[in-house]
Short mmCIF file of C-alpha atoms and ligand atoms in Angstrom, two decimals:
data_model
loop_
_atom_site.label_atom_id
_atom_site.label_comp_id
_atom_site.label_asym_id
_atom_site.label_seq_id
_atom_site.Cartn_x
_atom_site.Cartn_y
_atom_site.Cartn_z
CA VAL H 1046 115.09 120.27 97.11
CA GLU H 1047 113.68 122.14 99.97
CA SER H 1048 110.82 125.54 98.83
CA CYS H 1049 110.21 128.29 101.46
CA ASP H 1050 109.01 131.80 101.27
CA VAL H 1051 111.87 133.71 101.91
CA LEU H 1052 114.98 132.14 102.70
CA ILE H 1053 117.37 134.67 105.37
CA VAL H 1054 120.69 133.47 105.20
CA GLY H 1055 122.84 134.12 108.51
CA GLY H 1056 120.80 133.51 112.19
CA GLY H 1057 122.15 136.72 114.04
CA PRO H 1058 120.31 138.94 115.41
CA ALA H 1059 119.26 140.61 112.38
CA GLY H 1060 118.03 137.33 110.50
CA SER H 1061 116.63 136.20 113.51
CA SER H 1062 114.43 139.16 113.75
CA VAL H 1063 113.44 138.88 110.05
CA ALA H 1064 112.10 135.37 110.41
CA ARG H 1065 110.12 136.12 113.54
CA GLY H 1066 108.18 139.06 111.71
CA LEU H 1067 107.82 137.22 108.60
CA ARG H 1068 106.23 134.26 110.76
CA ARG H 1069 103.95 136.84 112.00
CA HIS H 1070 102.74 137.83 108.45
CA GLY H 1071 102.36 133.46 108.50
CA LEU H 1072 104.76 133.77 105.67
CA ASP H 1073 107.37 130.21 105.68
CA ALA H 1074 110.78 131.67 106.73
CA LEU H 1075 113.50 129.40 106.48
CA VAL H 1076 117.34 130.17 108.07
CA LEU H 1077 120.47 128.77 106.70
CA ASP H 1078 123.98 129.80 108.45
CA ARG H 1079 127.25 128.26 108.14
CA ALA H 1080 127.48 127.83 112.43
CA ARG H 1081 125.94 125.22 114.74
CA PHE H 1082 123.99 126.97 117.62
CA PRO H 1083 124.86 127.84 119.61
CA ARG H 1084 127.48 130.13 118.56
CA ASP H 1085 129.18 132.85 119.61
CA LYS H 1086 130.06 136.42 118.03
CA VAL H 1087 132.87 138.80 118.60
CA CYS H 1088 130.76 141.40 120.85
CA ALA H 1089 131.03 143.14 123.62
CA GLY H 1090 127.67 141.91 124.46
CA TRP H 1091 125.79 145.93 125.54
CA ILE H 1092 122.12 145.97 124.65
CA THR H 1093 119.83 149.24 125.26
CA LEU H 1094 116.12 149.26 126.00
CA ALA H 1095 115.41 150.19 122.38
CA VAL H 1096 116.45 146.50 121.60
CA VAL H 1097 114.93 145.10 124.52
CA GLU H 1098 111.70 146.91 123.03
CA ALA H 1099 112.31 146.07 119.58
CA LEU H 1100 112.76 142.44 120.21
CA GLN H 1101 109.44 142.36 123.15
CA LEU H 1102 112.09 141.00 125.40
CA ASP H 1103 110.58 138.81 128.72
CA LEU H 1104 113.67 139.31 130.31
CA GLY H 1105 112.04 137.09 132.98
CA ASP H 1106 112.22 134.23 130.75
CA TYR H 1107 114.88 135.43 129.19
CA GLY H 1108 117.23 135.74 132.53
CA LYS H 1109 115.63 132.06 133.80
CA ARG H 1110 119.07 130.57 131.72
CA ASN H 1111 121.34 132.88 130.57
CA LEU H 1112 123.03 135.63 131.62
CA LEU H 1113 121.21 139.21 131.99
CA GLN H 1114 122.92 141.76 133.02
CA PRO H 1115 121.41 145.05 134.34
CA ILE H 1116 123.30 148.62 134.08
CA HIS H 1117 122.95 151.87 135.98
CA ALA H 1118 125.63 153.99 135.45
CA PHE H 1119 128.41 154.34 133.09
CA GLY H 1120 132.21 155.35 134.30
CA ILE H 1121 133.78 157.60 131.20
CA GLY H 1122 136.94 158.58 130.41
CA THR H 1123 139.78 159.29 127.80
CA ILE H 1124 142.32 156.15 127.90
CA GLY H 1125 145.03 157.08 130.30
CA GLY H 1126 143.30 160.34 131.89
CA ARG H 1127 140.87 160.13 134.63
CA GLN H 1128 137.45 158.80 135.05
CA VAL H 1129 134.11 159.95 135.83
CA ARG H 1130 130.98 158.24 137.06
CA THR H 1131 127.23 159.11 135.38
CA ARG H 1132 124.83 159.11 137.94
CA ARG H 1133 123.39 155.92 139.13
CA SER H 1134 119.78 155.44 137.59
CA ALA H 1135 117.48 153.24 140.12
CA THR H 1136 116.42 151.44 136.69
CA PRO H 1137 118.68 149.88 134.41
CA VAL H 1138 119.34 151.98 131.72
CA SER H 1139 120.76 148.78 129.42
CA PHE H 1140 121.49 145.18 130.07
CA GLY H 1141 124.72 143.07 128.65
CA ILE H 1142 124.61 140.00 127.82
CA ARG H 1143 126.54 136.99 126.12
CA ARG H 1144 125.94 136.84 122.50
CA CYS H 1145 126.39 132.72 122.64
CA GLU H 1146 123.04 132.87 124.40
CA PHE H 1147 121.27 135.71 123.48
CA ASP H 1148 121.55 134.87 119.34
CA HIS H 1149 120.47 131.59 120.15
CA TYR H 1150 117.99 132.29 122.10
CA LEU H 1151 116.66 134.36 118.96
CA LEU H 1152 117.09 132.42 116.88
CA ARG H 1153 114.99 129.34 118.60
CA ARG H 1154 112.04 132.43 119.24
CA SER H 1155 111.88 132.93 116.15
CA GLY H 1156 110.11 129.90 115.02
CA ALA H 1157 111.77 129.51 111.98
CA ARG H 1158 112.46 126.03 110.12
CA LEU H 1159 116.54 125.78 110.66
CA ARG H 1160 119.65 124.85 107.88
CA LEU H 1161 122.43 125.29 110.61
CA GLY H 1162 126.27 123.97 109.54
CA GLU H 1163 125.76 124.40 105.89
CA SER H 1164 127.16 127.75 104.59
CA LEU H 1165 125.87 129.81 101.16
CA VAL H 1166 127.97 128.10 98.46
CA GLU H 1167 125.88 128.76 95.56
CA LEU H 1168 123.25 131.69 94.76
CA LYS H 1169 121.94 130.92 90.72
CA ARG H 1170 119.29 132.90 89.20
CA GLU H 1171 115.74 130.34 88.60
CA GLY H 1172 112.93 132.41 86.24
CA SER H 1173 112.73 135.39 88.88
CA GLY H 1174 113.24 133.26 92.04
CA TRP H 1175 116.47 131.21 93.13
CA LEU H 1176 117.93 128.01 93.29
CA VAL H 1177 120.74 128.19 96.76
CA ASN H 1178 123.09 125.46 97.18
CA GLY H 1179 121.06 123.08 94.70
CA SER H 1180 118.70 122.41 96.71
CA ILE H 1181 116.77 125.39 98.34
CA ARG H 1182 114.21 127.03 96.19
CA THR H 1183 112.68 130.13 97.03
CA PRO H 1184 111.53 134.16 95.02
CA LEU H 1185 113.31 136.31 98.07
CA VAL H 1186 116.70 135.43 99.66
CA VAL H 1187 117.65 138.01 102.95
CA GLY H 1188 121.40 138.69 103.32
CA ALA H 1189 121.75 138.63 107.37
CA GLY H 1190 125.05 137.17 107.19
CA GLY H 1191 127.05 140.24 109.18
CA HIS H 1192 129.91 142.34 106.90
CA PHE H 1193 131.25 139.73 105.22
CA CYS H 1194 127.67 138.11 103.84
CA PRO H 1195 127.61 136.98 100.73
CA ILE H 1196 124.27 138.28 99.77
CA ALA H 1197 125.47 141.74 100.18
CA ARG H 1198 128.64 140.76 97.56
CA GLU H 1199 125.87 139.87 95.09
CA LEU H 1200 124.79 143.51 95.09
CA GLY H 1201 128.27 144.82 94.79
CA ALA H 1202 129.54 145.39 98.28
CA ARG H 1203 133.22 144.93 98.16
CA PRO H 1204 134.48 144.24 102.13
CA GLY H 1205 138.18 144.87 102.41
CA PRO H 1206 140.46 147.97 102.42
CA GLY H 1207 138.42 150.26 99.80
CA GLU H 1208 135.63 149.81 102.16
CA PRO H 1209 136.28 152.13 104.90
CA ALA H 1210 134.97 149.71 108.13
CA VAL H 1211 135.11 150.01 112.10
CA LEU H 1212 137.63 147.40 113.36
CA ALA H 1213 137.55 146.06 116.61
CA GLN H 1214 138.82 143.57 119.13
CA GLU H 1215 137.45 142.33 122.41
CA ILE H 1216 138.20 139.17 124.91
CA GLU H 1217 135.53 137.72 126.82
CA PHE H 1218 136.22 135.00 129.55
CA GLU H 1219 134.79 133.77 132.32
CA MET H 1220 137.10 134.96 135.43
CA SER H 1221 138.00 132.34 138.46
CA PRO H 1222 137.06 133.26 141.84
CA ALA H 1223 139.87 134.74 142.55
CA GLN H 1224 140.08 137.05 139.66
CA SER H 1225 136.47 137.85 140.05
CA SER H 1226 137.14 139.80 143.64
CA GLY H 1227 140.36 141.67 142.06
CA CYS H 1228 138.18 143.02 139.19
CA ARG H 1229 137.75 146.34 140.17
CA VAL H 1230 134.83 147.08 137.00
CA GLU H 1231 131.68 147.02 138.68
CA SER H 1232 129.08 144.50 137.02
CA THR H 1233 126.65 147.29 137.26
CA VAL H 1234 128.83 150.17 135.85
CA PRO H 1235 130.46 149.45 132.66
CA GLU H 1236 133.61 151.56 131.78
CA LEU H 1237 134.35 153.56 128.60
CA TRP H 1238 137.99 154.83 127.98
CA PHE H 1239 137.88 156.81 124.91
CA CYS H 1240 140.99 156.82 122.58
CA ARG H 1241 142.75 160.90 122.89
CA ASP H 1242 141.76 161.27 118.80
CA LEU H 1243 138.07 160.43 119.56
CA LYS H 1244 138.28 157.96 116.44
CA GLY H 1245 137.54 154.85 118.63
CA TYR H 1246 136.95 153.64 122.28
CA GLY H 1247 137.59 151.12 124.96
CA TRP H 1248 135.14 149.48 126.87
CA ALA H 1249 135.73 146.58 130.44
CA LEU H 1250 132.15 145.01 130.42
CA ARG H 1251 131.80 142.78 133.51
CA LYS H 1252 128.81 141.00 133.21
CA GLY H 1253 128.48 138.42 136.55
CA ASP H 1254 132.00 136.50 136.17
CA PHE H 1255 132.64 137.15 132.66
CA LEU H 1256 134.32 139.92 131.54
CA ASN H 1257 134.38 141.42 128.59
CA VAL H 1258 137.39 143.71 127.24
CA GLY H 1259 137.89 145.61 123.89
CA LEU H 1260 138.55 148.61 121.54
CA GLY H 1261 137.77 149.34 118.35
CA ARG H 1262 138.34 152.97 116.40
CA GLN H 1263 136.90 154.22 112.66
CA ASP H 1264 140.43 153.99 111.83
CA GLY H 1265 141.83 150.71 112.36
CA ARG H 1266 144.98 150.73 111.22
CA GLY H 1267 147.63 150.54 113.90
CA LEU H 1268 144.52 148.52 116.27
CA ALA H 1269 146.60 145.83 117.81
CA GLY H 1270 148.68 148.49 118.96
CA HIS H 1271 145.46 150.28 120.63
CA VAL H 1272 144.44 147.64 122.19
CA GLU H 1273 147.92 146.56 123.61
CA ALA H 1274 148.20 150.00 125.16
CA PHE H 1275 144.32 149.94 126.47
CA ARG H 1276 145.01 146.13 128.05
CA ARG H 1277 148.20 147.33 129.78
CA ARG H 1278 146.48 150.36 131.01
CA LEU H 1279 143.83 148.72 132.64
CA VAL H 1280 145.80 145.79 134.18
CA ALA H 1281 148.72 148.71 135.17
CA ASP H 1282 145.23 150.67 137.12
CA GLY H 1283 144.32 147.22 138.55
CA LYS H 1284 141.28 147.62 136.49
CA VAL H 1285 141.90 143.94 135.45
CA PRO H 1286 143.63 141.09 136.17
CA ALA H 1287 146.96 140.98 135.27
CA GLU H 1288 146.36 137.65 133.32
CA LEU H 1289 144.15 138.12 130.09
CA PRO H 1290 143.74 135.79 128.09
CA PRO H 1291 146.15 136.65 125.21
CA LYS H 1292 144.95 136.52 121.90
CA PHE H 1293 141.66 139.16 121.31
CA ARG H 1294 139.74 138.52 118.68
CA GLY H 1295 138.83 140.95 116.16
CA HIS H 1296 135.68 141.95 113.34
CA ALA H 1297 134.90 144.68 110.91
CA TYR H 1298 131.37 146.45 110.49
CA LEU H 1299 130.40 149.05 108.80
CA LEU H 1300 128.72 152.45 110.51
CA TYR H 1301 125.35 154.76 109.40
CA PRO H 1302 124.95 156.35 107.22
CA GLY H 1303 128.16 156.16 105.72
CA GLY H 1304 129.30 153.03 103.33
CA SER H 1305 128.37 152.26 99.97
CA ARG H 1306 126.28 149.34 100.50
CA VAL H 1307 122.49 148.59 98.55
CA GLU H 1308 119.96 147.18 100.59
CA TYR H 1309 118.17 145.19 97.76
CA GLY H 1310 117.78 144.04 94.61
CA ASP H 1311 115.76 141.98 92.51
CA GLY H 1312 114.67 139.01 95.25
CA LEU H 1313 117.29 140.15 97.41
CA LEU H 1314 117.58 142.65 100.74
CA LEU H 1315 120.04 142.65 103.07
CA VAL H 1316 119.63 143.58 107.04
CA GLY H 1317 121.97 144.12 110.10
CA ASP H 1318 125.81 144.13 109.49
CA ALA H 1319 125.22 143.06 105.53
CA ALA H 1320 123.71 146.43 105.32
CA GLY H 1321 126.04 148.27 107.28
CA LEU H 1322 123.68 149.95 109.74
CA ALA H 1323 125.26 150.08 113.49
CA TYR H 1324 125.21 153.56 115.07
CA ALA H 1325 127.56 155.61 114.00
CA ALA H 1326 128.43 157.22 117.53
CA SER H 1327 128.70 154.47 119.48
CA GLY H 1328 128.86 151.60 117.36
CA GLU H 1329 126.03 149.52 118.58
CA GLY H 1330 125.04 147.03 115.53
CA ILE H 1331 122.63 145.36 117.20
CA GLY H 1332 119.69 147.34 117.86
CA PRO H 1333 119.78 148.18 114.23
CA ALA H 1334 120.13 144.92 113.15
CA VAL H 1335 117.42 143.91 114.78
CA GLU H 1336 115.50 146.76 113.60
CA SER H 1337 116.29 146.97 110.61
CA GLY H 1338 114.98 142.46 110.13
CA LEU H 1339 111.76 144.04 111.61
CA MET H 1340 111.24 146.28 108.85
CA ALA H 1341 112.74 144.00 106.32
CA ALA H 1342 109.61 141.41 107.45
CA GLU H 1343 106.99 144.42 107.39
CA THR H 1344 107.91 145.36 103.53
CA ILE H 1345 108.21 141.46 102.39
CA ALA H 1346 104.85 141.05 103.64
CA ALA H 1347 103.34 144.32 102.09
CA ALA H 1348 105.48 143.36 98.75
CA ARG H 1349 102.69 140.35 98.59
CA GLY H 1350 105.03 137.39 96.70
CA ASP H 1351 106.68 140.61 94.48
CA TYR H 1352 110.17 141.11 94.87
CA ARG H 1353 111.25 142.99 92.13
CA ARG H 1354 113.72 145.53 92.61
CA GLU H 1355 111.25 148.69 92.36
CA LYS H 1356 109.05 146.37 94.78
CA LEU H 1357 111.37 146.64 97.96
CA ALA H 1358 112.49 149.70 97.65
CA ALA H 1359 109.88 150.91 100.48
CA TYR H 1360 113.06 149.31 103.24
CA ARG H 1361 114.95 152.08 102.24
CA ASN H 1362 112.13 155.10 102.71
CA ARG H 1363 111.49 152.72 106.20
CA LEU H 1364 115.30 152.51 107.47
CA GLU H 1365 116.18 156.23 105.92
CA ARG H 1366 112.83 157.34 108.55
CA ARG H 1367 114.14 155.25 111.31
CA PHE H 1368 117.92 156.24 110.78
CA GLY H 1369 118.03 158.91 108.70
CA PRO H 1370 119.16 159.77 105.21
CA ARG H 1371 121.77 157.56 103.63
CA ARG H 1372 125.08 159.43 103.13
CA ARG H 1373 127.00 157.90 100.89
CA ARG H 1374 130.10 159.15 102.44
CA ALA H 1375 129.79 159.63 106.60
CA PRO H 1376 131.07 163.19 107.59
CA ALA H 1377 134.38 163.18 108.44
CA LEU H 1378 135.15 164.65 112.01
CA ALA H 1379 135.63 168.35 111.46
CA LEU H 1380 138.05 169.49 114.10
CA PRO H 1381 141.40 170.30 114.17
CA ALA H 1382 143.48 167.33 115.76
CA GLY H 1383 144.41 169.36 118.91
CA LEU H 1384 141.26 171.00 119.42
CA GLN H 1385 139.71 167.06 119.65
CA ARG H 1386 142.55 166.21 121.86
CA TYR H 1387 141.18 169.07 123.65
CA VAL H 1388 137.82 168.48 123.45
CA ALA H 1389 138.55 164.65 124.48
CA ARG H 1390 140.54 165.91 127.79
CA LYS H 1391 138.62 168.46 128.95
CA LEU H 1392 134.60 167.38 127.76
CA LEU H 1393 134.83 163.93 128.82
CA ALA H 1394 136.59 164.36 132.12
CA ARG H 1395 132.20 166.89 133.10
CA GLU H 1396 130.27 164.57 134.42
CA TRP H 1397 127.07 166.10 132.53
CA PHE H 1398 128.89 166.00 129.18
CA ALA H 1399 129.73 161.63 130.23
CA ARG H 1400 126.08 161.37 130.67
CA ARG H 1401 123.89 163.68 129.19
CA VAL H 1402 125.75 163.74 125.42
CA VAL H 1403 127.92 160.75 126.15
CA VAL H 1404 125.61 158.08 127.19
CA GLU H 1405 121.98 159.55 127.17
CA ARG H 1406 122.68 161.26 123.23
CA TRP H 1407 125.77 158.91 121.68
CA PHE H 1408 124.81 155.86 123.40
CA LEU H 1409 121.38 155.51 124.63
CA HIS H 1410 119.33 157.72 121.68
CA ALA H 1411 117.16 159.62 124.46
CA ARG H 1412 116.62 161.67 121.76
CA GLN H 1413 115.10 159.29 119.35
CA PRO H 1414 111.56 157.95 119.01
CA ALA H 1415 110.44 154.71 119.97
CA PRO H 1416 111.93 151.97 118.48
CA VAL H 1417 110.25 149.86 115.70
CA SER H 1418 108.96 146.70 117.17
CA SER H 1419 107.69 143.54 116.48
CA THR H 1420 103.93 144.22 118.19
CA PRO H 1421 101.67 144.10 115.23
C1 FAD E 2948 134.65 143.66 118.86
C2 FAD E 2948 133.19 143.98 118.73
C3 FAD E 2948 131.98 144.38 119.85
C4 FAD E 2948 130.70 145.01 119.37
N1 FAD E 2948 130.14 145.03 120.79
C5 FAD E 2948 128.81 145.66 120.22
C6 FAD E 2948 128.22 145.70 121.72
O1 FAD E 2948 128.29 145.82 123.03
N2 FAD E 2948 126.46 146.01 121.32
C7 FAD E 2948 126.31 146.59 120.39
O2 FAD E 2948 124.94 146.78 120.18
N3 FAD E 2948 127.08 146.08 118.89
C8 FAD E 2948 128.09 145.60 119.12
N4 FAD E 2948 128.91 145.17 118.25
C9 FAD E 2948 128.02 145.36 116.57
C10 FAD E 2948 127.53 144.02 116.76
O3 FAD E 2948 128.61 142.97 117.09
C11 FAD E 2948 126.81 143.80 115.47
O4 FAD E 2948 126.45 144.86 114.36
C12 FAD E 2948 125.41 142.82 114.84
O5 FAD E 2948 125.99 141.61 115.57
C13 FAD E 2948 124.94 142.53 113.90
O6 FAD E 2948 124.29 141.27 113.71
P1 FAD E 2948 124.14 140.93 112.33
O7 FAD E 2948 122.67 139.59 113.07
O8 FAD E 2948 123.87 141.59 110.86
O9 FAD E 2948 124.96 139.81 112.11
P2 FAD E 2948 125.99 138.48 112.52
O10 FAD E 2948 125.43 138.71 114.30
O11 FAD E 2948 127.98 138.86 112.01
O12 FAD E 2948 125.26 137.22 112.28
C14 FAD E 2948 125.48 136.82 110.83
C15 FAD E 2948 125.34 135.53 110.97
O13 FAD E 2948 125.74 135.12 109.55
C16 FAD E 2948 126.05 134.18 109.78
N5 FAD E 2948 127.37 133.39 108.44
C17 FAD E 2948 127.85 134.27 107.62
N6 FAD E 2948 128.24 134.18 106.60
C18 FAD E 2948 127.40 133.40 106.38
C19 FAD E 2948 127.14 132.38 105.10
N7 FAD E 2948 127.90 132.34 104.06
N8 FAD E 2948 126.59 131.00 105.07
C20 FAD E 2948 125.48 130.65 106.06
N9 FAD E 2948 125.58 131.70 106.88
C21 FAD E 2948 126.43 133.27 107.42
C22 FAD E 2948 127.17 133.76 110.59
O14 FAD E 2948 127.66 132.54 110.95
C23 FAD E 2948 126.21 134.11 111.88
O15 FAD E 2948 125.70 133.73 111.98
C24 FAD E 2948 130.06 145.02 118.38
C25 FAD E 2948 131.38 144.89 117.03
C26 FAD E 2948 132.12 143.93 117.24
C27 FAD E 2948 133.10 143.59 116.42
#
């Protein structure tokens, strides 16, 4: 039987951030992941500057062996309507990465002990701690296993039709030289195309010779139809190669402040998608995964080995200070359907709205304070 100060289930951005944060406090973290890394994750692979800052990511080092696509502007429109481009910034406003590389880099950088290729199959109470898979003894388990995290289930989550989640699908592939030269999506200008009912959006994000195309919706009903219509539109407009890979990969996740996930319990904490923390306006989940991981590490270090529920409550306070109060139900969009369509058509076609509201406020969080970061 192996022991550790903290067991982290899941080695994505949330899990590796907890691990790195704990190491800085001299705690011995073990990461358990059912996948062997490098592994891929269904994702567009867009990160904000806040993520770079929170991770204290050395872009020079990262870019040596990994694809790092600077983004300088966005193309915004409604599907089937016209597109406006935001003003080009001289310096990057975001980056495109590939999750198979990014997550692997962060996990290795965390310096944690790793048990990869092993699922969590058994979680047993043993005194005030846990015995995991019959072979790991630990006083605290952090659930960083994404939307379907088994630790979230232990804390009462029931992922499925009863839990309103965003559903999204994407493809990512390397274009051939012919496809690459014919692709009309610019690598420094990702395109975001909103659904007419504003319940989701599609994207086309080019990262070097890789192209990522996808669509996510708050209302997952009929998702495949929306994705197919979007794909056809992009092909018809000559934006992307006609022969896109046929099979889109899908995944679900929850938006903050809605969702009914309980973030902590006796000897248990949830981070990232397991806690349901993605930004509601943009669907960005990597930033909240990283920052919640760092906040969890701070909470754990401050608890000094006493991981009773009440000691871990400080974690929710940290989350709420950063992301606002949790509301168990997400507010429904109050505009009547006709007005929504009008807003979509009229406002999204204006450069100032696309830049100031969609990009700066919804996507880049220009009004938010600096992120929680891993600097001591
Ligand atoms: C189509 C799509 C596009 C998206 N695009 C973006 C984007 O461009 N930018 C952005 O910021 N966010 C995006 N998101 C959201 C983002 O992908 C997630 O919010 C983010 O990956 C959450 O990170 P995490 O570490 O919490 O979980 P994950 O990255 O899902 O990692 C969870 C890990 O846990 C492991 N695991 C799961 N179950 C077990 C188990 N039982 N035992 C052991 N290990 C387990 C998994 O193997 C995995 O490695 C997108 C999501 C989707 C679906």
